[in-house]
Tab-separated table of C-alpha atoms in Angstrom:
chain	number	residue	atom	x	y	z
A	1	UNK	CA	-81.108	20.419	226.239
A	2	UNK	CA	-84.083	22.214	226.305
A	3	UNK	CA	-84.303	26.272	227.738
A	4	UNK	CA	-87.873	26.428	229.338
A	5	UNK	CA	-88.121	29.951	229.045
A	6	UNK	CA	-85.601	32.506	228.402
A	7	UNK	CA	-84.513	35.266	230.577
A	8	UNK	CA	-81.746	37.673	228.458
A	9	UNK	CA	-80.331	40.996	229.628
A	10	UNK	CA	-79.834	43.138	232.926
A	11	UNK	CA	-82.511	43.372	235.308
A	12	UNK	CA	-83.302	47.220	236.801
A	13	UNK	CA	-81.147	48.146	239.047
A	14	UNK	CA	-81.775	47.413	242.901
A	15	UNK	CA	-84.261	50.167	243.818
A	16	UNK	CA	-84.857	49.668	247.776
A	17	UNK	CA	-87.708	47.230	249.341
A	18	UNK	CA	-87.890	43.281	248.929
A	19	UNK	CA	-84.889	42.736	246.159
A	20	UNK	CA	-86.346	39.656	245.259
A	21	UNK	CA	-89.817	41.433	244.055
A	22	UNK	CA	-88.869	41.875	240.224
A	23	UNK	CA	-86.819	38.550	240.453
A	24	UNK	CA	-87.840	36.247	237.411
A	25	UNK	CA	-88.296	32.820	237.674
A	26	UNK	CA	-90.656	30.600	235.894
A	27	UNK	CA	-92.092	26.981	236.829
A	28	UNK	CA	-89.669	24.323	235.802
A	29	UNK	CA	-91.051	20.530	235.588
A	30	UNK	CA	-87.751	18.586	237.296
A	31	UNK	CA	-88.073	20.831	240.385
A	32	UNK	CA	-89.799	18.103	242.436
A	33	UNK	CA	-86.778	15.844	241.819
A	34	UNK	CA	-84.229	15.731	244.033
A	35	UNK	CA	-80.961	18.693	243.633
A	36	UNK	CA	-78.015	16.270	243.624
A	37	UNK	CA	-76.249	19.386	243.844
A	38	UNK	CA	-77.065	19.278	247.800
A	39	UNK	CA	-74.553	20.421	249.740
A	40	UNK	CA	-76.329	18.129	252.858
A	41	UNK	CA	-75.764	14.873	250.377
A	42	UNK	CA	-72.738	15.566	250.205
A	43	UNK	CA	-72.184	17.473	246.815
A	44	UNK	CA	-68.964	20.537	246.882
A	45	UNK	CA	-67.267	22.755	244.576
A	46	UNK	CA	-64.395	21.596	244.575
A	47	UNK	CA	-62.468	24.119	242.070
A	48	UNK	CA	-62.766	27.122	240.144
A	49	UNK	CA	-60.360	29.469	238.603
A	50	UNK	CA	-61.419	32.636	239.861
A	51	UNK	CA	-63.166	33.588	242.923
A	52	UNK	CA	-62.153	37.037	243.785
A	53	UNK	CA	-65.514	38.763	244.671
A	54	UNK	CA	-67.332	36.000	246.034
A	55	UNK	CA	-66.510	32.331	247.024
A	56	UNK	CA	-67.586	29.286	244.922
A	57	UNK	CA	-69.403	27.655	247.726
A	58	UNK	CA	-72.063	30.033	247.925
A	59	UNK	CA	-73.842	28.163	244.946
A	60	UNK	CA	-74.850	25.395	246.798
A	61	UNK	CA	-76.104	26.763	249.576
A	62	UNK	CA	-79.478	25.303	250.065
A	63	UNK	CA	-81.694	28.699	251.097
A	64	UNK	CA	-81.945	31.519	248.878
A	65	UNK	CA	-79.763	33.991	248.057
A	66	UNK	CA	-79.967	37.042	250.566
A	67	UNK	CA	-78.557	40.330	249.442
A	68	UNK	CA	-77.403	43.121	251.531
A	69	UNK	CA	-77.059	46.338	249.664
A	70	UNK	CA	-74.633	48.112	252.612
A	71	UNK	CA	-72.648	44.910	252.593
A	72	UNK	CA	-69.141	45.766	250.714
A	73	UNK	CA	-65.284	44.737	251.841
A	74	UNK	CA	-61.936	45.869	250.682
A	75	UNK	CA	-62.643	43.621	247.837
A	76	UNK	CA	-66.178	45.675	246.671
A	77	UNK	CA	-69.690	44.492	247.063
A	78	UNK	CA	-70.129	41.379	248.753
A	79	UNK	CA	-72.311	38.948	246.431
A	80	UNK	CA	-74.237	35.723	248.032
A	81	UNK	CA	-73.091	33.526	244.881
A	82	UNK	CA	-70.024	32.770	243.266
A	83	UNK	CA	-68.427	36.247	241.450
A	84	UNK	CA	-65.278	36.477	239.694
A	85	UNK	CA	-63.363	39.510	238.321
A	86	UNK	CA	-64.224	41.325	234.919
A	87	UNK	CA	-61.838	39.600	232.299
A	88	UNK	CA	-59.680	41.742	230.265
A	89	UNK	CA	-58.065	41.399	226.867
A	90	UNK	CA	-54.621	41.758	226.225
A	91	UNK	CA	-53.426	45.065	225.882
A	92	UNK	CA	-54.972	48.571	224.839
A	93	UNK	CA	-55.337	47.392	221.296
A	94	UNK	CA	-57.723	44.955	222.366
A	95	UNK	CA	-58.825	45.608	225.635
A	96	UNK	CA	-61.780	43.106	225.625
A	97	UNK	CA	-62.263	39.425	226.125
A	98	UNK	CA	-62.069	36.611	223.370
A	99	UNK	CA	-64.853	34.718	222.498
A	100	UNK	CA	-63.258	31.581	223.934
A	101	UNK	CA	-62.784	32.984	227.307
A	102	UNK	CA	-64.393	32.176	230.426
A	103	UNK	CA	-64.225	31.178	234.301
A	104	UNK	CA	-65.350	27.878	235.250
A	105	UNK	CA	-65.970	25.961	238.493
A	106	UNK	CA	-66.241	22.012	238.717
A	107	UNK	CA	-68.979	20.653	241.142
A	108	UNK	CA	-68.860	17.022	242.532
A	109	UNK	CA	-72.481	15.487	243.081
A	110	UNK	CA	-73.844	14.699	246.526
A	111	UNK	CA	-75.101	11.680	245.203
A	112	UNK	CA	-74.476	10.251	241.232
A	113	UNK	CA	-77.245	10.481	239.078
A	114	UNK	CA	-79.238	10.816	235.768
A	115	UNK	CA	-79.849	14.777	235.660
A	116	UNK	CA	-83.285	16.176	234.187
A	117	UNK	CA	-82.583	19.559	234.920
A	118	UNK	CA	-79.889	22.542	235.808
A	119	UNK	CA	-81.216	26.034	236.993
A	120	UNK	CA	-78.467	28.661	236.974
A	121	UNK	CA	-79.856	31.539	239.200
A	122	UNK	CA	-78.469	34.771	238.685
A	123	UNK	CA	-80.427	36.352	241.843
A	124	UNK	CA	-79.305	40.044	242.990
A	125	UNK	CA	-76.532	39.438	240.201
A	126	UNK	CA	-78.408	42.561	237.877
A	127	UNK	CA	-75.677	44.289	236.168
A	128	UNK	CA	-72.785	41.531	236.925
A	129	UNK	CA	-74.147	37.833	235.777
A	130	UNK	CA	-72.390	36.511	232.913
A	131	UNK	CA	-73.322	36.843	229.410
A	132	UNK	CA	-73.651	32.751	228.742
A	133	UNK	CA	-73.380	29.995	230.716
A	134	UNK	CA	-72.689	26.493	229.536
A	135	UNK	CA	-72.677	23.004	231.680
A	136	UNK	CA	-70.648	19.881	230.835
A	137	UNK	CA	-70.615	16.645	232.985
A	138	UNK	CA	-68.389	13.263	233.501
A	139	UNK	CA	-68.790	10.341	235.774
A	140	UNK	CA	-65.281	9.473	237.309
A	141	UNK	CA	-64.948	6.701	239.501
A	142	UNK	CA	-63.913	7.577	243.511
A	143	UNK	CA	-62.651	10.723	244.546
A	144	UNK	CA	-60.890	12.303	241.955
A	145	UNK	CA	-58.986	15.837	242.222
A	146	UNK	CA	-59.486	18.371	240.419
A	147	UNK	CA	-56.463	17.951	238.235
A	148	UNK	CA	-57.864	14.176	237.822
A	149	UNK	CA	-60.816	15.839	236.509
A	150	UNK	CA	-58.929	18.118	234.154
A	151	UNK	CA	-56.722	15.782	232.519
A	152	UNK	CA	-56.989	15.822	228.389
A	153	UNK	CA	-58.738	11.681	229.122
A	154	UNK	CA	-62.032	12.988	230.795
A	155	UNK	CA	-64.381	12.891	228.868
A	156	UNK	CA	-67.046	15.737	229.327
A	157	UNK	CA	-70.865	15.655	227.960
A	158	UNK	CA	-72.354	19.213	227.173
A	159	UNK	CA	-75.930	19.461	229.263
A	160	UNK	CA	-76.817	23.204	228.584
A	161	UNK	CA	-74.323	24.608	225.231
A	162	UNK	CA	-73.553	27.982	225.453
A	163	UNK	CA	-76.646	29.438	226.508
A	164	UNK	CA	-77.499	33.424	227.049
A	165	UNK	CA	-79.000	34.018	230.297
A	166	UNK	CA	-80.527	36.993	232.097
A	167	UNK	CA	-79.705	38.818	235.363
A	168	UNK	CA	-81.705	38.634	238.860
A	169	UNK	CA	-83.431	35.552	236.946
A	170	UNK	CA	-84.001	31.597	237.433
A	171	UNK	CA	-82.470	30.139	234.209
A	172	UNK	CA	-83.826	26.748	233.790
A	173	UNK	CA	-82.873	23.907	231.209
A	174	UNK	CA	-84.392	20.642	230.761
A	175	UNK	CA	-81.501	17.908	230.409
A	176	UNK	CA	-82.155	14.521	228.093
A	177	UNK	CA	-79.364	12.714	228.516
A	178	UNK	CA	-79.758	8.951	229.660
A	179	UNK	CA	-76.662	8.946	231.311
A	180	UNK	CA	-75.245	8.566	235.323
A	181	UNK	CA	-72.612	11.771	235.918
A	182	UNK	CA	-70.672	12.447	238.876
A	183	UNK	CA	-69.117	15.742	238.185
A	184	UNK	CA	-70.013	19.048	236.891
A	185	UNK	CA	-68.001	21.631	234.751
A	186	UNK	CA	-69.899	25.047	235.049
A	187	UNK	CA	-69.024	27.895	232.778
A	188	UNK	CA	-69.316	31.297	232.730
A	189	UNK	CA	-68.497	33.556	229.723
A	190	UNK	CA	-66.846	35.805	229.806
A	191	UNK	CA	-67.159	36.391	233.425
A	192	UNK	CA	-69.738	37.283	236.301
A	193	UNK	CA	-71.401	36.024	239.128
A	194	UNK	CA	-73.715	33.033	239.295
A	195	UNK	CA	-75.891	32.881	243.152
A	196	UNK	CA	-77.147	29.499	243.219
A	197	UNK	CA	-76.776	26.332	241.033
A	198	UNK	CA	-79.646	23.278	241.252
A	199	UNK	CA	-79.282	19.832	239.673
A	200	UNK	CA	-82.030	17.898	239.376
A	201	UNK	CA	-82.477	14.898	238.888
A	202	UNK	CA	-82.675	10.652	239.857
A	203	UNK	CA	-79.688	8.985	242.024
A	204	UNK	CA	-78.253	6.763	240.284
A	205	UNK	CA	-75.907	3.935	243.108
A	206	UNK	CA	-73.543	1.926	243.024
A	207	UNK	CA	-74.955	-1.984	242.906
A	208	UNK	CA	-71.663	-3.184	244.285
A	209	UNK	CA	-71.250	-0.389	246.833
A	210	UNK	CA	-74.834	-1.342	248.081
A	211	UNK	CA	-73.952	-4.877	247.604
A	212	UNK	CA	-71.023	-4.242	250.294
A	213	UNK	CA	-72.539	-2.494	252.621
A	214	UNK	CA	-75.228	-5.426	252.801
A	215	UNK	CA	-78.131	-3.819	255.600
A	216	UNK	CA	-78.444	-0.405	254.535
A	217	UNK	CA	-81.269	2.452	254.236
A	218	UNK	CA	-83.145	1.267	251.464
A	219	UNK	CA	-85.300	4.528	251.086
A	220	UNK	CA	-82.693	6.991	251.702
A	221	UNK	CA	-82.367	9.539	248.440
A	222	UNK	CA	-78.327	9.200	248.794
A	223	UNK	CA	-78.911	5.434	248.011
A	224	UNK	CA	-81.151	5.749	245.225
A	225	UNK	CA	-84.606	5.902	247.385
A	226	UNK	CA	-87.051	9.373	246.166
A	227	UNK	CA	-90.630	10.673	247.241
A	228	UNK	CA	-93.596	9.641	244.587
A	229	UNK	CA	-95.887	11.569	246.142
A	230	UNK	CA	-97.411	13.089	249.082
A	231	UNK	CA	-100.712	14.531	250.008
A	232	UNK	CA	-99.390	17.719	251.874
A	233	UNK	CA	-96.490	20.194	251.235
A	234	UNK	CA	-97.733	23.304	252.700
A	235	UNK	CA	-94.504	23.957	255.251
A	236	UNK	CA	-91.329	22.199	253.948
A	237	UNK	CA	-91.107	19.469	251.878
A	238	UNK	CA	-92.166	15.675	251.640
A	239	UNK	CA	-88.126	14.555	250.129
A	240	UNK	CA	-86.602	16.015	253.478
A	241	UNK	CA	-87.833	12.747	254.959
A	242	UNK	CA	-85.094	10.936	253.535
A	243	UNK	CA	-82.431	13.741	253.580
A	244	UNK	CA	-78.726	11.918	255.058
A	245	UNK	CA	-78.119	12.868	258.881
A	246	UNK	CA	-80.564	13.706	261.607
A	247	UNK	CA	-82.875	17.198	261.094
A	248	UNK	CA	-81.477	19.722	262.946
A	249	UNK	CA	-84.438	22.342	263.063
A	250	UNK	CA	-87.841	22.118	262.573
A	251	UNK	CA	-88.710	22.828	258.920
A	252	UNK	CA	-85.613	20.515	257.914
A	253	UNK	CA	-88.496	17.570	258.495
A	254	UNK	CA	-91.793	17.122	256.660
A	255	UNK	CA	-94.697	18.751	258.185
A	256	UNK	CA	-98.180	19.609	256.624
A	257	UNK	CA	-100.646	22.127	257.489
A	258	UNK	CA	-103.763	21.597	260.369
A	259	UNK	CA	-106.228	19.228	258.986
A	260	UNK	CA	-109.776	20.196	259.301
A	261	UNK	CA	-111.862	17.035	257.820
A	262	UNK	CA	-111.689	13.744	259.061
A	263	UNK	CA	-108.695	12.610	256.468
A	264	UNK	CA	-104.992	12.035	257.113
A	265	UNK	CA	-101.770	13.015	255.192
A	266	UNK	CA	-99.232	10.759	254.107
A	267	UNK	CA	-96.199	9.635	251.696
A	268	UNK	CA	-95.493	7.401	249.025
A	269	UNK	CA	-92.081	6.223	248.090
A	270	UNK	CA	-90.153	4.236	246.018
A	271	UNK	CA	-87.252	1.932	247.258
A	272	UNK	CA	-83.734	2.066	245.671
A	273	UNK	CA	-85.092	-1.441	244.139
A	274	UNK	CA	-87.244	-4.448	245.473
A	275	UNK	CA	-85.724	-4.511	249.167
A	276	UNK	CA	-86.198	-6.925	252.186
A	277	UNK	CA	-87.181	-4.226	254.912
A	278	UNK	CA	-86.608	-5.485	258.529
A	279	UNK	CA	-86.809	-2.342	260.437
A	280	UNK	CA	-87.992	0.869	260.863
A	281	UNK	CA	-87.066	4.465	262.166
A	282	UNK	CA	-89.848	7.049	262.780
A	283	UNK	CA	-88.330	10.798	263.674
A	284	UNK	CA	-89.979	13.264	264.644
A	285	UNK	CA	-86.787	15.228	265.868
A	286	UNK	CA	-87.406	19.142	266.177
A	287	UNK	CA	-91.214	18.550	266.000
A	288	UNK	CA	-92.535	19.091	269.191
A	289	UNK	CA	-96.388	20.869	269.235
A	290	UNK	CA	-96.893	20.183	265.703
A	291	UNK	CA	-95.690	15.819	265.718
A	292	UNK	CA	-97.435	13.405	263.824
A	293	UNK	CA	-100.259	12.272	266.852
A	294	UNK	CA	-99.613	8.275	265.509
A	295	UNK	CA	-98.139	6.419	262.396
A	296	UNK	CA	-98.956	3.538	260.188
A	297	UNK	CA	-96.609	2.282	257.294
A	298	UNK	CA	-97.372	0.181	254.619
A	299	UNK	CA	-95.483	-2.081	251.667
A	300	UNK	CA	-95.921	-2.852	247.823
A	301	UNK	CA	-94.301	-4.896	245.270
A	302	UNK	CA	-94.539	-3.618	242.217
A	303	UNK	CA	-95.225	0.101	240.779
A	304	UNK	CA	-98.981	-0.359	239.847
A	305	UNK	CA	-101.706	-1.249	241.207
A	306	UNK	CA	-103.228	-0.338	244.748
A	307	UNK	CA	-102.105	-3.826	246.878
A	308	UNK	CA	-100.786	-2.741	250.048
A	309	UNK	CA	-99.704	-4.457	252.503
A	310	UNK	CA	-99.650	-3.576	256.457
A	311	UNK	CA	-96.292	-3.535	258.127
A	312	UNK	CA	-96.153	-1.563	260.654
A	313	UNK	CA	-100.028	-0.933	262.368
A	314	UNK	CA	-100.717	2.579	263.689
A	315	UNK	CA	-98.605	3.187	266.259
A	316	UNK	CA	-98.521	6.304	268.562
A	317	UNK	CA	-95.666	8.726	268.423
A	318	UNK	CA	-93.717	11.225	270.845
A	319	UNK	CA	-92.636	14.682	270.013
A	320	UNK	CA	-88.856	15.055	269.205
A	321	UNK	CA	-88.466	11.842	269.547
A	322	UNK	CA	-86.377	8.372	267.190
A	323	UNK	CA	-88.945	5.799	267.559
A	324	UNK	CA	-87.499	2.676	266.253
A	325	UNK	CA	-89.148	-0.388	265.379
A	326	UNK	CA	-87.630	-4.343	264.659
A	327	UNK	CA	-90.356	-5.671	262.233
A	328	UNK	CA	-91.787	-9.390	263.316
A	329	UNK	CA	-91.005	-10.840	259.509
A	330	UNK	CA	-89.147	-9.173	256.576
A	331	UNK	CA	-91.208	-7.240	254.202
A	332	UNK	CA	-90.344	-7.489	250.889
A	333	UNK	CA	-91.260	-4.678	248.415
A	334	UNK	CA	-90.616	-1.586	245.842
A	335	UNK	CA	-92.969	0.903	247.658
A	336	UNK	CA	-93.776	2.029	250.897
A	337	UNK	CA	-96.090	4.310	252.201
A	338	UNK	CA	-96.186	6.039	255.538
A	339	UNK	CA	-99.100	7.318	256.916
A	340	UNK	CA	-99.445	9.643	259.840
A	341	UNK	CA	-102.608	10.963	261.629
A	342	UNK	CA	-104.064	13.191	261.644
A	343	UNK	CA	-101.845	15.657	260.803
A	344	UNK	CA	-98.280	16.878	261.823
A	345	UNK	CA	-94.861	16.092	260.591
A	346	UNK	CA	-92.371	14.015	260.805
A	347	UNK	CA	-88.356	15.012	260.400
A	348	UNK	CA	-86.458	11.233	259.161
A	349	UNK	CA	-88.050	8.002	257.788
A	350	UNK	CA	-85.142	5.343	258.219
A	351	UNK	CA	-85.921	1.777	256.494
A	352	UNK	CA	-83.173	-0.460	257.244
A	353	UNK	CA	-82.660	-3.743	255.244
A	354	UNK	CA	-81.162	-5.486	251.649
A	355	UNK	CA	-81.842	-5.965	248.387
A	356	UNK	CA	-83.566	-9.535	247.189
A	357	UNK	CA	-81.808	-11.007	244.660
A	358	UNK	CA	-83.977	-9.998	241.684
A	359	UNK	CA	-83.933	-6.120	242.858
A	360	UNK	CA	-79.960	-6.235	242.971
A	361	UNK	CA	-80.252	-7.513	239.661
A	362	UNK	CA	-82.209	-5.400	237.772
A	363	UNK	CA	-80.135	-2.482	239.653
A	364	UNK	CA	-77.210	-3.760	238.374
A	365	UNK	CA	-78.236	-3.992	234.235
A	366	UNK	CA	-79.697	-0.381	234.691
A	367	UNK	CA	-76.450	0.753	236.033
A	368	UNK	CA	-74.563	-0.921	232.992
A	369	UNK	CA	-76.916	0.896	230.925
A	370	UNK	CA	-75.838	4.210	232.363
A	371	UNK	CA	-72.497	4.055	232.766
A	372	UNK	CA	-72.256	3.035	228.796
């Protein structure tokens, strides 16, 4: 674990106007990785031992934390985060907490994965984050509960040791641990509130799963699929392509700002592995004045290099529309790019097919390698 820059102590105290204008934050490198802490792949808290201000979900929400400073209950303020109660020692003697104690809360993954980086984010938490934080992880096979995950034969892998963090503040780690996880174990110590928790990192599937399932999505992130690049990211971003489900508003798609030059925007992906692709969905759900006007998409085999191969020839596109396409011949491939022109957005790219023998393969020996 690696802290990429430090944020210690209390923030000022909220003094009216935008509450997020003294908010500190710094750039953190993993950030263009996918969160596998997603609550739309699928990821939950699924315990925690002390929720009384503020409910563990709230950390995975996936917009900023708002705060409210006339919003209180019978409870106090209300906190958008996870808050628990100020710990206590044992009698008037010692009225304060051990070292040892601390709340925790234990996250499942949307997706499993090799995590680069954790930011806890203490936003509008100024005088009530905790002191430390620390963040452990296991990979558990299926669906266990949280007693399963508790039980003395887990074993759990420290990410981010006991770590001093600051209020109001983005606190980011770097992770380097070669390892696929499934579960979190987020600490608090002594006790506090904690707004939003981000995992970043690479999915990590299941060969045999995929190997079930046969025809499947071979670019979707929950299967192991991510964004290399893209030349635009000015409204929302490039990954949200791939996102599980259908968008369901407009800047839940991908959709760059007005071209003025004779160019065109597009993305580059990479494939869970080397994939037979045999057809295609173009969305453009939610995206109705400001659509992709046509779309090309286009196939490689192999990371290097600049050899692609045309698929799919540019094809024109309807607003708010699923345009889906049965390819003439298999493609086979590690990369695919989609091109759209000029300009625009689109909300889902769907690429429906297998794995070839050799990509189902090497998935399977870099799974072994993981799970060790």
């Amino acid at each position: 674990m690696t802290a990429i820059e430090s944020f210690t102590g209390d923030a000022n105290p909220y003094g009216g106007g935008d509450p997020y204008a003294d908010y500190r934050t710094a750039d953190f490198p993993f950030t263009d990785l996918v969160d596998l802490a997603d609550r739309r792949l699928g990821a939950g808290v699924i315990a925690a031992n002390d929720e009384f201000f503020a409910e563990r979900e709230n950390m995975l929400k996936p917009e900023p934390a708002e705060f409210d400073p006339e919003h209180f209950g019978h409870k106090g303020k209300i906190m958008d985060g996870w808050e628990t109660r100020r710990r206590r020692g044992v009698s008037a003697a010692e009225p304060h907490p051990t070292a040892d104690d601390h709340d925790w809360a234990l996250i499942r993954l949307g997706a499993p994965g090799v995590i680069r980086g954790v930011v806890v984010d203490t936003a509008h938490f100024r005088g009530n984050y905790p002191q430390a934080v620390s963040v452990e992880a296991t990979s558990v096979a299926g669906s266990p509960s949280p007693d399963d995950l508790l039980a003395d034969d887990v074993e759990w892998t420290t990410l981010v040791p006991r770590t001093a963090i600051g209020g109001h503040a983005a606190n980011g780690f770097a992770v380097d641990v070669e390892r696929r996880f499934t579960h979190l174990r987020v600490n608090q110590h002594p006790d506090g509130g904690i707004a939003r928790l981000r995992v970043y990192g690479d999915v990590a599937p299941d060969p045999a799963w995929l190997g079930v399932l046969g025809t499947f999505d071979v670019v979707a992130l929950e299967n192991g699929g991510r964004v290399e690049d893209a030349s635009d990211r000015f409204y929302s971003p490039a990954t949200n392509t791939i996102q599980p489900g259908r968008s369901r508003k407009m800047d839940d798609g991908w959709e760059t700002r007005r071209r003025r030059d004779k160019g065109n925007d597009w993305i580059r992906y990479q494939l869970v592995e080397q994939s037979e692709i045999r057809a295609v969905e173009i969305d453009t759900a939610y995206l109705k004045g400001n659509s992709a006007g046509w779309a090309a998409l286009s196939v490689r085999d192999g990371a290097d290099g600049d050899d692609w191969t045309e698929i799919l020839p540019r094809t024109r596109l309807q607003p708010d529309t699923n345009h889906r396409f049965v390819l003439p011949e298999p493609a086979v491939g590690t990369h695919v790019r989609v091109d759209i022109y000029p300009d625009g957005g689109i909300s889902r790219l769907r690429l429906f097919g297998s794995l070839t023998d050799e990509g189902a393969k090497r998935l399977t020996v870099r799974h072994q390698e993981l799970s060790q």
